[in-house]
Short mmCIF file of C-alpha atoms in Angstrom, two decimals:
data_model
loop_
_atom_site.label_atom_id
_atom_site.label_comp_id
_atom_site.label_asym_id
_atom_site.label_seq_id
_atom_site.Cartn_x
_atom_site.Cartn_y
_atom_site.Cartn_z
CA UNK A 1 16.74 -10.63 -19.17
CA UNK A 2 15.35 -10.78 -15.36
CA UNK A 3 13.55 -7.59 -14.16
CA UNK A 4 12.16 -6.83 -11.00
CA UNK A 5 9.97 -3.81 -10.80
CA UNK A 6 8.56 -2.68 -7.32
CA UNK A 7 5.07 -1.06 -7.72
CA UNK A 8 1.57 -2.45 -9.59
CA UNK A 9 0.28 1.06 -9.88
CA UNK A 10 -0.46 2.63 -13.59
CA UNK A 11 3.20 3.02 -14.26
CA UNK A 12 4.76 -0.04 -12.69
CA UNK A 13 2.03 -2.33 -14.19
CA UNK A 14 2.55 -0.51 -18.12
CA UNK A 15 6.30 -1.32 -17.64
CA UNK A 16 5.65 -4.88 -16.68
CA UNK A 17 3.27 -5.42 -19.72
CA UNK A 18 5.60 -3.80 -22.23
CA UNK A 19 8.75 -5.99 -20.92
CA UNK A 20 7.19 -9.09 -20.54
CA UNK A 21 5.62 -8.37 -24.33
CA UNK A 22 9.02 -8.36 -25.25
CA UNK A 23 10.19 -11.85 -23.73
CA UNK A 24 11.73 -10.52 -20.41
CA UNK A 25 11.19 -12.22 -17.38
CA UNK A 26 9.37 -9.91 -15.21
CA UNK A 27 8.80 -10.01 -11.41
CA UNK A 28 6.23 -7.20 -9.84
CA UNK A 29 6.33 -6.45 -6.09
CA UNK A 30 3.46 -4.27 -4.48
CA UNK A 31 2.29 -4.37 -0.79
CA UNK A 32 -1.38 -4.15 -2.28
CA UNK A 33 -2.76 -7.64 -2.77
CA UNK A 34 -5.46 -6.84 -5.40
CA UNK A 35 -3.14 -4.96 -7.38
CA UNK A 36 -0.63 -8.16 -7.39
CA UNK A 37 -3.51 -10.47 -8.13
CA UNK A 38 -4.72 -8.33 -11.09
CA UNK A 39 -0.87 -8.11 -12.54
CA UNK A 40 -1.32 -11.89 -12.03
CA UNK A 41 -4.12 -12.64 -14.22
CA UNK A 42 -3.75 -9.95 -16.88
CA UNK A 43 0.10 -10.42 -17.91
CA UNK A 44 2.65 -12.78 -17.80
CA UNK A 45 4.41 -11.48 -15.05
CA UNK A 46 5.10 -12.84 -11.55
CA UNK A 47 3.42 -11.13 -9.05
CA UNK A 48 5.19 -10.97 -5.46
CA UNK A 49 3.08 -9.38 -2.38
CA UNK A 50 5.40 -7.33 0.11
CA UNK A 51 7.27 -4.48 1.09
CA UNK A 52 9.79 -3.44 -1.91
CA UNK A 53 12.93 -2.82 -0.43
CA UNK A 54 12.28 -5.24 2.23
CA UNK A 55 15.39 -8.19 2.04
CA UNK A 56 13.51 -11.21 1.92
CA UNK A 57 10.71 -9.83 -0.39
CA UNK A 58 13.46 -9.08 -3.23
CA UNK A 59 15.03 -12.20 -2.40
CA UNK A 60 11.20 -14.35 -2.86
CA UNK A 61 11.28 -12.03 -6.25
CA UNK A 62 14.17 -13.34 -7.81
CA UNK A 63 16.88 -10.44 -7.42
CA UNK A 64 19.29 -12.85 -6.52
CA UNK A 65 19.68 -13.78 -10.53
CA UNK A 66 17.75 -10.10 -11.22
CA UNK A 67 19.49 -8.38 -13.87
CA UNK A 68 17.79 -4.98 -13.61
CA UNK A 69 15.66 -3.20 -10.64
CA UNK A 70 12.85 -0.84 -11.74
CA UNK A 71 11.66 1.22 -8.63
CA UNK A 72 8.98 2.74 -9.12
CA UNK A 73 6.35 2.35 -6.38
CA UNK A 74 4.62 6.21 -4.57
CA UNK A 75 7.29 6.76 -2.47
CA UNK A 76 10.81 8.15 -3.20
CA UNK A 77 12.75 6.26 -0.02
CA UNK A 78 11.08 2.83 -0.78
CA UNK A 79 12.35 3.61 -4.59
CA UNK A 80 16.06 4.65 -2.88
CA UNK A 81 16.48 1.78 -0.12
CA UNK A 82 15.42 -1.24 -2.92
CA UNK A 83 18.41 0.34 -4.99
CA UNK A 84 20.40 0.27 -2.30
CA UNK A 85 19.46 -3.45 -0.46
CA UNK A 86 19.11 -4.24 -4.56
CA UNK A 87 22.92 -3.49 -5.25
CA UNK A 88 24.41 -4.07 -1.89
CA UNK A 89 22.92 -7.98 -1.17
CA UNK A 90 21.95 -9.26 -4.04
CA UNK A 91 24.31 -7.29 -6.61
CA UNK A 92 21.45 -6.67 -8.95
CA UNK A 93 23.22 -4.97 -12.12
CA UNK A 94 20.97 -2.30 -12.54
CA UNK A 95 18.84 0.31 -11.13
CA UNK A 96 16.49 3.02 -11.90
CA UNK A 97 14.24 4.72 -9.65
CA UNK A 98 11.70 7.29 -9.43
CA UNK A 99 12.41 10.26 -7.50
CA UNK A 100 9.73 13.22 -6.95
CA UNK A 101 11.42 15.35 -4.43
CA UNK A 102 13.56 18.09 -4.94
CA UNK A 103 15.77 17.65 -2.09
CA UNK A 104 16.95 14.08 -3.97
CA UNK A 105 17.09 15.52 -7.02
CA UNK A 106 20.46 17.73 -6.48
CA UNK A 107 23.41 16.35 -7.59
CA UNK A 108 26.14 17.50 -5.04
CA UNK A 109 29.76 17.03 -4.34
CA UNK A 110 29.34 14.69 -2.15
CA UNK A 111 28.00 12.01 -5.05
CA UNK A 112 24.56 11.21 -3.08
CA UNK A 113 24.17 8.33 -5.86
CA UNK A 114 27.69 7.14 -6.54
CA UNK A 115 28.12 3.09 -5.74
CA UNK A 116 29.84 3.49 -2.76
CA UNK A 117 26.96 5.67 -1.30
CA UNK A 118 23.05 4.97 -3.06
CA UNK A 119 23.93 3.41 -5.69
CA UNK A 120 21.01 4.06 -8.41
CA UNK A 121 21.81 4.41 -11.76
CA UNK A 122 19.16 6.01 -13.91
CA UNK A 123 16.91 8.45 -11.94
CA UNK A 124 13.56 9.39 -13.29
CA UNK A 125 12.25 12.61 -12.35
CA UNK A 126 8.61 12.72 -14.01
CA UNK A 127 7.55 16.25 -12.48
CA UNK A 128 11.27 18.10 -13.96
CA UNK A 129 10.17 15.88 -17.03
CA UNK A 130 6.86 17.32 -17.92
CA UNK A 131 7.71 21.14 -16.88
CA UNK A 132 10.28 20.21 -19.74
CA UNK A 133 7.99 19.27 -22.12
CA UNK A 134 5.35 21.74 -21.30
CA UNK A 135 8.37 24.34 -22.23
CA UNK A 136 9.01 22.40 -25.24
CA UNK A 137 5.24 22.48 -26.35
CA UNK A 138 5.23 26.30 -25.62
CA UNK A 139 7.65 27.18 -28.57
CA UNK A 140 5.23 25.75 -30.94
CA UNK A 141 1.85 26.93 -29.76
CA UNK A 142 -0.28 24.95 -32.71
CA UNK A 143 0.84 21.08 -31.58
CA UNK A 144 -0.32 19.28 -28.49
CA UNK A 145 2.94 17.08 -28.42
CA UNK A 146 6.20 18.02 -29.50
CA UNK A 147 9.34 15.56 -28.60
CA UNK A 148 12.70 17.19 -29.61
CA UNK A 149 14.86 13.72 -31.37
CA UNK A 150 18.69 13.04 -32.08
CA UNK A 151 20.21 15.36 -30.33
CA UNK A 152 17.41 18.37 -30.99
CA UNK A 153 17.76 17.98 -34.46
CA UNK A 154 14.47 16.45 -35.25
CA UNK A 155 10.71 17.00 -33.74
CA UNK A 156 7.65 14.82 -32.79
CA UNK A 157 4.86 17.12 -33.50
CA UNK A 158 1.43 15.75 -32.39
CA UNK A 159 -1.14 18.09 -34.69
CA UNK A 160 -4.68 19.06 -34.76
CA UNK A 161 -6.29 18.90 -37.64
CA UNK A 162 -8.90 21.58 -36.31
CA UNK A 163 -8.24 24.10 -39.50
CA UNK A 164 -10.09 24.67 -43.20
CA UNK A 165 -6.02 26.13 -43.38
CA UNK A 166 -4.72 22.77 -43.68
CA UNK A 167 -2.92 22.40 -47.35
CA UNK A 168 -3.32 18.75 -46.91
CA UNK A 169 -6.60 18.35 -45.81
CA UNK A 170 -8.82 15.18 -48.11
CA UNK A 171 -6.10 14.91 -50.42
CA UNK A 172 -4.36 11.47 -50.89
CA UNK A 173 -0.95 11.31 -49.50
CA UNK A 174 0.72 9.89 -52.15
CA UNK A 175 -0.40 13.16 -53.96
CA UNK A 176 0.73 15.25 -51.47
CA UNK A 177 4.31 13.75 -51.22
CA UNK A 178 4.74 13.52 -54.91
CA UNK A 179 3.62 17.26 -55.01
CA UNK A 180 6.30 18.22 -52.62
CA UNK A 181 10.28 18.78 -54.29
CA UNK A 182 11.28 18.12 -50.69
CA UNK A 183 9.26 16.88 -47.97
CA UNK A 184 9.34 19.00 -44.76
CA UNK A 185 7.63 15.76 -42.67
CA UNK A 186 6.59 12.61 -42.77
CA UNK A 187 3.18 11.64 -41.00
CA UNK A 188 3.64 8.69 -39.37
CA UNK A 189 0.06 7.86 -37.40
CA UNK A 190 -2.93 8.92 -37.32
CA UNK A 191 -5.77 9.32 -34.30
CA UNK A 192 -9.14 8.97 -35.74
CA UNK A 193 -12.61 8.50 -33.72
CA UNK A 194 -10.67 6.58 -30.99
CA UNK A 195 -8.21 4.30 -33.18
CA UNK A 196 -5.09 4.66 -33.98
CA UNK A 197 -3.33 3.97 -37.33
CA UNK A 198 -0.04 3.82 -39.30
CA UNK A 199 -1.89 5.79 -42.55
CA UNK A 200 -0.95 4.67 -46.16
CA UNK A 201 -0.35 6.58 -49.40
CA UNK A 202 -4.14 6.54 -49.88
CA UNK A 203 -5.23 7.68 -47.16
CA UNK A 204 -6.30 11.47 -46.57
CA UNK A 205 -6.32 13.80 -43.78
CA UNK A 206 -9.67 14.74 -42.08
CA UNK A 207 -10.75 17.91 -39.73
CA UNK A 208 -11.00 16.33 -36.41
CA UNK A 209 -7.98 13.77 -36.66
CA UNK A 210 -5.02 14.26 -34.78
CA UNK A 211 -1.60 13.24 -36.49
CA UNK A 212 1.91 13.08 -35.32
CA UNK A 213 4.72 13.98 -38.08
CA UNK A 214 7.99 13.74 -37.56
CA UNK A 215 10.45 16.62 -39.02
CA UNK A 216 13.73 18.32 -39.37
CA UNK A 217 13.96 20.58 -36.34
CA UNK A 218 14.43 23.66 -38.97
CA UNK A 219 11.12 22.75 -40.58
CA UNK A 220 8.98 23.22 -37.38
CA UNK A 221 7.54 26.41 -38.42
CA UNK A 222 6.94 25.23 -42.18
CA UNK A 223 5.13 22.11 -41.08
CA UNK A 224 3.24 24.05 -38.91
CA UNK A 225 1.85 26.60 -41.37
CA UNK A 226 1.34 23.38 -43.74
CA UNK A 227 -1.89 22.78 -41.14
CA UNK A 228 -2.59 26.27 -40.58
CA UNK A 229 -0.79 26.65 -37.79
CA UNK A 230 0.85 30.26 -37.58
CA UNK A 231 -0.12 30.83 -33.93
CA UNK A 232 2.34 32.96 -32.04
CA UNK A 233 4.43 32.27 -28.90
CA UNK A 234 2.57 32.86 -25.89
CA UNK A 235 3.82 36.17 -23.88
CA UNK A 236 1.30 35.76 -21.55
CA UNK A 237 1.17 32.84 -19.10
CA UNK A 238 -1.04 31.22 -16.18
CA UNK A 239 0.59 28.46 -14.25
CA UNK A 240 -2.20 26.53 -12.11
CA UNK A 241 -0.70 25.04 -9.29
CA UNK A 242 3.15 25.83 -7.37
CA UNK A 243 4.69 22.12 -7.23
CA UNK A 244 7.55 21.06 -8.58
CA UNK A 245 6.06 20.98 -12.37
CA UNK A 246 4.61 24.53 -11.86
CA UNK A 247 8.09 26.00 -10.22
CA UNK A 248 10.02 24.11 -12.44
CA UNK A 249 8.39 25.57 -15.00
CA UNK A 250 8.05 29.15 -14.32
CA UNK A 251 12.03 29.16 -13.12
CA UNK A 252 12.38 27.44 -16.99
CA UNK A 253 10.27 30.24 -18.50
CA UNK A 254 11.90 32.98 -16.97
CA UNK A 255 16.00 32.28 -17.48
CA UNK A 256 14.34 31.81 -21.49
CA UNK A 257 12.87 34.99 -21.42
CA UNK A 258 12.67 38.12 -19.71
CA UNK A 259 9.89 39.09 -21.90
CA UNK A 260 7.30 36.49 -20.92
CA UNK A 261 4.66 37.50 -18.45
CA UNK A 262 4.05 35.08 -15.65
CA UNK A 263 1.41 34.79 -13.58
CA UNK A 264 1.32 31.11 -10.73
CA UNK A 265 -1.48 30.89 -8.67
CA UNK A 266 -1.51 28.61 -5.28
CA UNK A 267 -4.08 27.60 -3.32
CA UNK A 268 -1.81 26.78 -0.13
CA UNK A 269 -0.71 29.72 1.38
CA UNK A 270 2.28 28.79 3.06
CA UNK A 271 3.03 27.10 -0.16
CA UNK A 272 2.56 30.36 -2.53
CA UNK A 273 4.63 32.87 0.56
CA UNK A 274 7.44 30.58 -0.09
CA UNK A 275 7.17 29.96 -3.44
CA UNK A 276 7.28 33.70 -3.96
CA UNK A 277 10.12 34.27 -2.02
CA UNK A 278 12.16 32.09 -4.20
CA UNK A 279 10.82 32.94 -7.23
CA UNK A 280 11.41 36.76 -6.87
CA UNK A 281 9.71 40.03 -8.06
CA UNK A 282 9.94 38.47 -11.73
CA UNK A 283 7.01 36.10 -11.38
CA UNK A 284 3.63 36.89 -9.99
CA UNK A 285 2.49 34.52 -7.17
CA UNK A 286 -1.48 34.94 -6.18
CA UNK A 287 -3.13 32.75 -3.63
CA UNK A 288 -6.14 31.12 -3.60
CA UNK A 289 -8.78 28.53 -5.59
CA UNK A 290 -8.37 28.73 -9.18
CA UNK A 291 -11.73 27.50 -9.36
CA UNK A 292 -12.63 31.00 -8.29
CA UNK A 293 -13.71 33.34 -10.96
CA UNK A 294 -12.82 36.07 -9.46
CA UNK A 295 -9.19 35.24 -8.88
CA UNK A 296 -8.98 34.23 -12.42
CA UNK A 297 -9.83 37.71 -13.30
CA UNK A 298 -7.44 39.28 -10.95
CA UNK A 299 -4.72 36.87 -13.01
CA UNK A 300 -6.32 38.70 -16.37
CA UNK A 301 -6.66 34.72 -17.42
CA UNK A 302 -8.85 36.20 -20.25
CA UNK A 303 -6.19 37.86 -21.73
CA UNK A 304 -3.18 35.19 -21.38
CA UNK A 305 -2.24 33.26 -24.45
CA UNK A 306 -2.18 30.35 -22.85
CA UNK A 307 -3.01 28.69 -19.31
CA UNK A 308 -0.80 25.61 -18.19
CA UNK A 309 -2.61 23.76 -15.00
CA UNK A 310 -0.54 21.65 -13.39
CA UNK A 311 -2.16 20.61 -9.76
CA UNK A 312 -1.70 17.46 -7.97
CA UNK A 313 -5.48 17.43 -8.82
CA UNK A 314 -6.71 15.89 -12.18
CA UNK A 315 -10.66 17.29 -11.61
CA UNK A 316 -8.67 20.84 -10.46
CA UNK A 317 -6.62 21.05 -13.73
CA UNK A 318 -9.48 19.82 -16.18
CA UNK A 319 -12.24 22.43 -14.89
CA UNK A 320 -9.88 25.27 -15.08
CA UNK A 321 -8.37 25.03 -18.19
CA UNK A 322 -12.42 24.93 -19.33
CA UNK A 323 -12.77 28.05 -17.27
CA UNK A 324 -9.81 29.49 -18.61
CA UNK A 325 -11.04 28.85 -22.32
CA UNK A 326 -14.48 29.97 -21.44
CA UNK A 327 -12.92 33.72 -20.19
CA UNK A 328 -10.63 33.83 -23.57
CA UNK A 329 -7.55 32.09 -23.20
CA UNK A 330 -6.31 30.88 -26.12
CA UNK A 331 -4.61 27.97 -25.21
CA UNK A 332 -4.92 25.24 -22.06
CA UNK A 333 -2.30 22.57 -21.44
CA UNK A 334 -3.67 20.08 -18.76
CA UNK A 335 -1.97 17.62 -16.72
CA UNK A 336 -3.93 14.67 -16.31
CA UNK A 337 -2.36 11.15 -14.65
CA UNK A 338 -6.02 9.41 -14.74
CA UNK A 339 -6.73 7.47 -17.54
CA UNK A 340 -10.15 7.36 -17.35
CA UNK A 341 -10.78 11.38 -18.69
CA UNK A 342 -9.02 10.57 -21.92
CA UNK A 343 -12.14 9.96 -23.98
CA UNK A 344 -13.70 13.34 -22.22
CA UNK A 345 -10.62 15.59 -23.04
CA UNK A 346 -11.12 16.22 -26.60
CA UNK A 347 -14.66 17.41 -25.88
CA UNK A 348 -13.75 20.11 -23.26
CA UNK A 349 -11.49 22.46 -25.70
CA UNK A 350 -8.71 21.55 -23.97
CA UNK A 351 -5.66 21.84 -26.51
CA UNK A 352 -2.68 19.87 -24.87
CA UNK A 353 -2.39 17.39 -22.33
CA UNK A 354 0.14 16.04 -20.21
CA UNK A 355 0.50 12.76 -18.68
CA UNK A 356 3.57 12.07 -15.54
CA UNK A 357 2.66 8.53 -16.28
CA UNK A 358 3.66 8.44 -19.70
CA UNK A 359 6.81 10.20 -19.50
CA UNK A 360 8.14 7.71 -16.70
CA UNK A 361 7.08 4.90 -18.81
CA UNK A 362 8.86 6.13 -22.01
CA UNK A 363 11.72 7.26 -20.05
CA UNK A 364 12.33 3.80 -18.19
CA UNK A 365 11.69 1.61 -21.31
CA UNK A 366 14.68 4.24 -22.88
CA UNK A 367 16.61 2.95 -20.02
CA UNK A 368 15.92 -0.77 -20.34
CA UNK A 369 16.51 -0.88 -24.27
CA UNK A 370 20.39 -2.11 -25.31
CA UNK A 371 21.79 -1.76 -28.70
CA UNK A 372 21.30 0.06 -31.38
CA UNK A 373 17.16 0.68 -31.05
CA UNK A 374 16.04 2.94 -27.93
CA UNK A 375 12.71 3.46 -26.97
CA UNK A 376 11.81 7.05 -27.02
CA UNK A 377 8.60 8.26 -26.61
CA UNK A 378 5.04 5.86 -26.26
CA UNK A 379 1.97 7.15 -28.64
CA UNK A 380 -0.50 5.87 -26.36
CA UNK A 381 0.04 2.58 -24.63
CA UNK A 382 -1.50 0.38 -26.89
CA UNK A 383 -0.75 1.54 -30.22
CA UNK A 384 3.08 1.75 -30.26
CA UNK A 385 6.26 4.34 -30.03
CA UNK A 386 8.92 6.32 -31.54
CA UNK A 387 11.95 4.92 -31.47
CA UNK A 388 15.79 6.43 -32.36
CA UNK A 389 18.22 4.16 -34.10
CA UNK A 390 21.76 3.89 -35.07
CA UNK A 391 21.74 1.94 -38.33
CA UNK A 392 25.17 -0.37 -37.63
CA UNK A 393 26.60 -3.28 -40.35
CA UNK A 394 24.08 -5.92 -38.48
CA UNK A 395 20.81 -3.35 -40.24
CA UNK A 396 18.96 -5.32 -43.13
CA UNK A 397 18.20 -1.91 -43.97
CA UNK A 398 21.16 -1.14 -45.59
CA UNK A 399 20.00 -3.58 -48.04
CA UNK A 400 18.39 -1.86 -50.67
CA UNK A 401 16.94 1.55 -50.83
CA UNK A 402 14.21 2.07 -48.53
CA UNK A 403 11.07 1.68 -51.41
CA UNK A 404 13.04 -1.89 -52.30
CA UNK A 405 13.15 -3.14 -48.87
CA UNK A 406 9.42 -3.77 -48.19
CA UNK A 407 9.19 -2.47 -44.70
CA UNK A 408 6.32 -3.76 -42.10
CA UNK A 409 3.19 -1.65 -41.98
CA UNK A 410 3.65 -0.80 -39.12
CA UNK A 411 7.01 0.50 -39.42
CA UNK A 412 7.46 4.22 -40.41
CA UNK A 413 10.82 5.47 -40.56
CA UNK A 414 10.17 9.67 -40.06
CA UNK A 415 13.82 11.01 -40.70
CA UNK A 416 17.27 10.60 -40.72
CA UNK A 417 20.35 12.05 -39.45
CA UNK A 418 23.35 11.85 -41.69
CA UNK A 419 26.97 13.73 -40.75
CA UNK A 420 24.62 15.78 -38.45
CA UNK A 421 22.10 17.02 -40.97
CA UNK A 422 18.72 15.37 -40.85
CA UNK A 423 16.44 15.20 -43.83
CA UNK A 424 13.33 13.19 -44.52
CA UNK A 425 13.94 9.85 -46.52
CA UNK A 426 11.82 8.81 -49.64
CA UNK A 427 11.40 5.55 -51.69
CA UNK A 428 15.08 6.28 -53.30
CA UNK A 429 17.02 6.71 -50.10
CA UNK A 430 19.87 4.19 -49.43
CA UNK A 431 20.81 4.48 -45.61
CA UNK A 432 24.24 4.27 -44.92
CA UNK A 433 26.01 2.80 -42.32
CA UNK A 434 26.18 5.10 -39.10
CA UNK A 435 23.32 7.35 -40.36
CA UNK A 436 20.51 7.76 -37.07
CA UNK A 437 16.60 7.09 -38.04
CA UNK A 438 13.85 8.27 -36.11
CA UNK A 439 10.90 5.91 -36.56
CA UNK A 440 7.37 4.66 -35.30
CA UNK A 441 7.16 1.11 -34.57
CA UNK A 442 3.57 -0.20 -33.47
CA UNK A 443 3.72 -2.40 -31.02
CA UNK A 444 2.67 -5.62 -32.87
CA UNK A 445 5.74 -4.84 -35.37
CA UNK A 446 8.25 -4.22 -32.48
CA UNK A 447 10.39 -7.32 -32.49
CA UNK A 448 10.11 -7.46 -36.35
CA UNK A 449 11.60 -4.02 -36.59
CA UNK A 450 14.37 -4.62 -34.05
CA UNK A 451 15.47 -7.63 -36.76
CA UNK A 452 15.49 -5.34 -39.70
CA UNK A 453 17.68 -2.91 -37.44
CA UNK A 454 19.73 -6.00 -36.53
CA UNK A 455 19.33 -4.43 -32.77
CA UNK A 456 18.42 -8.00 -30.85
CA UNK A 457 21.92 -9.24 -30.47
CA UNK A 458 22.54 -6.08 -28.83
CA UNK A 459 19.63 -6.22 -26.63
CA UNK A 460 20.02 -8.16 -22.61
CA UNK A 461 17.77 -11.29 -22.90
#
């Protein structure tokens, strides 16, 4: 499979490593020299320099024999136009671009992005995508990540183990499981001291690690209790910061629940007027610095469950949420796009955290994946991702039951879905043709996994 992606920034340059990982031949374009020497020397990836939606720049990059178009460079029209030049000259297959604007984002009558008129096929919308997730995160106030799966019917909970509460805590797994008539979860990696790891039945939980289960959608609350989780639903909300993830949000929010208690502050003022003319006399809209004690007082910060800061402004959103937690709020959810403050977040307090980059990433590589096996959400970019499956007559797994079938270690399958109903699979469970799977795959394991799914015919080379 040939792949052109236009832009070498954080996102465009993940994409490119991931694909190219995989045996795709992958073309970047970026105006930025440096950038296109560094995707160069670090991957095995073509590197083009030049303007993206530019004619003869696609045409140096290969989209004559292209198969797919990833757009996603900083600007929305660059992103639209090398669709359009893309599908119109060089009858590249398929598209997906990034759009940030909200004004693009309307689907009207008219079909803006039908073939005839901009033809784009997948669009991304990474600020819509994280006010979704930050709404998703709010229903279970004890997990920093939570991914609804298979149609809503299972979860991705990403846990703290920050609790004396938690019934697993230093036992063995293996004990644990064979403890349990019916397992509500299955842990399928662990974060520990900076590393990453697919635990096994001896292993033990920790205070300090964080974990990400995967579990029947009805189990949420149970699992959560299991690590002493039995936080309530916030009521009380601060939204940093009126863009599209903060609006989105608080619009999201509000058609929920008439009963939650919003408070958005702006710092623009043109921005917050007009913000708080379309978001009514439901929502409170303050202007000013966030950074200002004072006006975090006026927004009774102290007393809101949680804080969600959401600012084009990584340094902004970071020293906030500390503020916020410093005054009493219970809970902060940060966005952060720079990868450099990882390491520091864990230190500050801060409880969730957010990344645009990572939900366009998972999102495109969703896109890009054929067959049976589609990538669904990346556990940080070197370590590996959940992926759903649809287990067809090609599946090895159907094999033997899954204890039989000696799986990779780095190969977790977290729950299936069978006639609609998913459950959590032990050693004894056959899988059945048509069941779903929900999984984590590390990255090193990735192609080995797709041949015990029996997804790589199915998959464009």
């Amino acid at each position: 499979m040939k792949v052109i992606v236009c832009g070498a920034g954080q996102v465009g340059t993940t994409i490119a490593r991931h694909l190219s990982t995989e045996g795709m031949n992958v073309t970047v374009i970026d105006l930025d020299e440096d950038q296109i020497r560094r995707v160069d020397e670090s991957y095995d990836v073509r590197g083009v320099v030049g303007h993206a939606s530019h004619p003869h720049v696609l045409a140096n990059a290969g989209a004559r024999d292209a198969d797919m178009l990833i757009a996603v460079t900083q600007s929305d029209e660059v992103n639209m136009v090398a669709c359009q030049v893309a599908y119109s000259l060089f009858g590249v297959k398929s598209r997906i671009a990034r759009l940030r604007h909200a004004g693009y984002l309307a689907q009207d009558k008219t079909g803006l992005y039908a073939a005839e008129h901009l033809p784009i096929d997948v669009i991304i919308s990474p600020e819509i995508q994280v006010a979704e997730g930050i709404s998703h995160r709010l229903r279970a106030p004890g997990a920093f990540d939570m991914v609804p799966m298979a149609g809503n019917r299972v979860e991705l909970l990403g846990i703290h183990v920050d609790t004396g509460g938690c019934a697993i805590l230093d036992r063995r797994l293996a004990d644990w499981e064979e403890g349990e008539a019916s397992q509500p979860m299955s842990i399928v990696a662990i974060m520990r001291d900076g590393r990453s790891f697919v635990p096994d039945r001896d292993d033990r939980l920790q205070i300090g690690d964080d974990v990400y289960v995967i579990a029947p959608t009805a189990r949420v609350s149970e699992v959560m209790a299991l690590f002493g989780h039995r936080d309530k639903i916030a009521r009380q909300i601060v939204i940093i910061g009126a863009g599209n993830v903060g609006v989105h949000l608080a619009q999201k929010l509000r058609r929920a629940s008439r009963r939650i208690s919003i408070t958005l502050i702006e710092q623009n003022k043109a921005r917050a007027e007009a913000v708080a003319r379309e978001l009514g006399s439901g929502i409170i809209v303050l202007q000013g610095d966030a950074l200002d004690r004072e006006l975090l007082e006026e927004a009774q910060v102290g007393r809101a469950e949680t804080i969600v800061a959401v600012t084009n402004d990584d340094e902004t959103n970071i020293f906030v949420s500390v503020l916020a937690k410093q005054a009493g709020c219970s809970r902060a959810i940060t966005l952060v796009n720079k990868r450099t403050y990882e390491g520091l977040i864990p230190t500050l307090g801060i409880d969730a955290v957010v990344s645009p980059s990572a939900v366009t990433i998972s999102s495109v590589l969703r896109h890009v994946r054929r067959g049976s096996i589609t990538a669904l959400y990346t556990l940080r970019e070197d370590f590996g991702e959940v992926i759903e499956a649809d287990i067809t007559a090609a599946s090895r797994l159907l094999r033997a039951p899954l204890g039989m079938l000696g799986l990779p270690p780095g190969m977790r399958i977290g729950a299936v879905v069978r006639d609609g109903v998913a459950f959590v699979p032990d050693d004894d469970t056959q899988l059945q043709e048509g069941d779903q799977v929900v999984a984590l795959v590390t990255y090193s394991y990735l192609r080995l996994a797709e041949a015990w799914l029996g997804a790589e015919q199915g998959r464009k080379r």
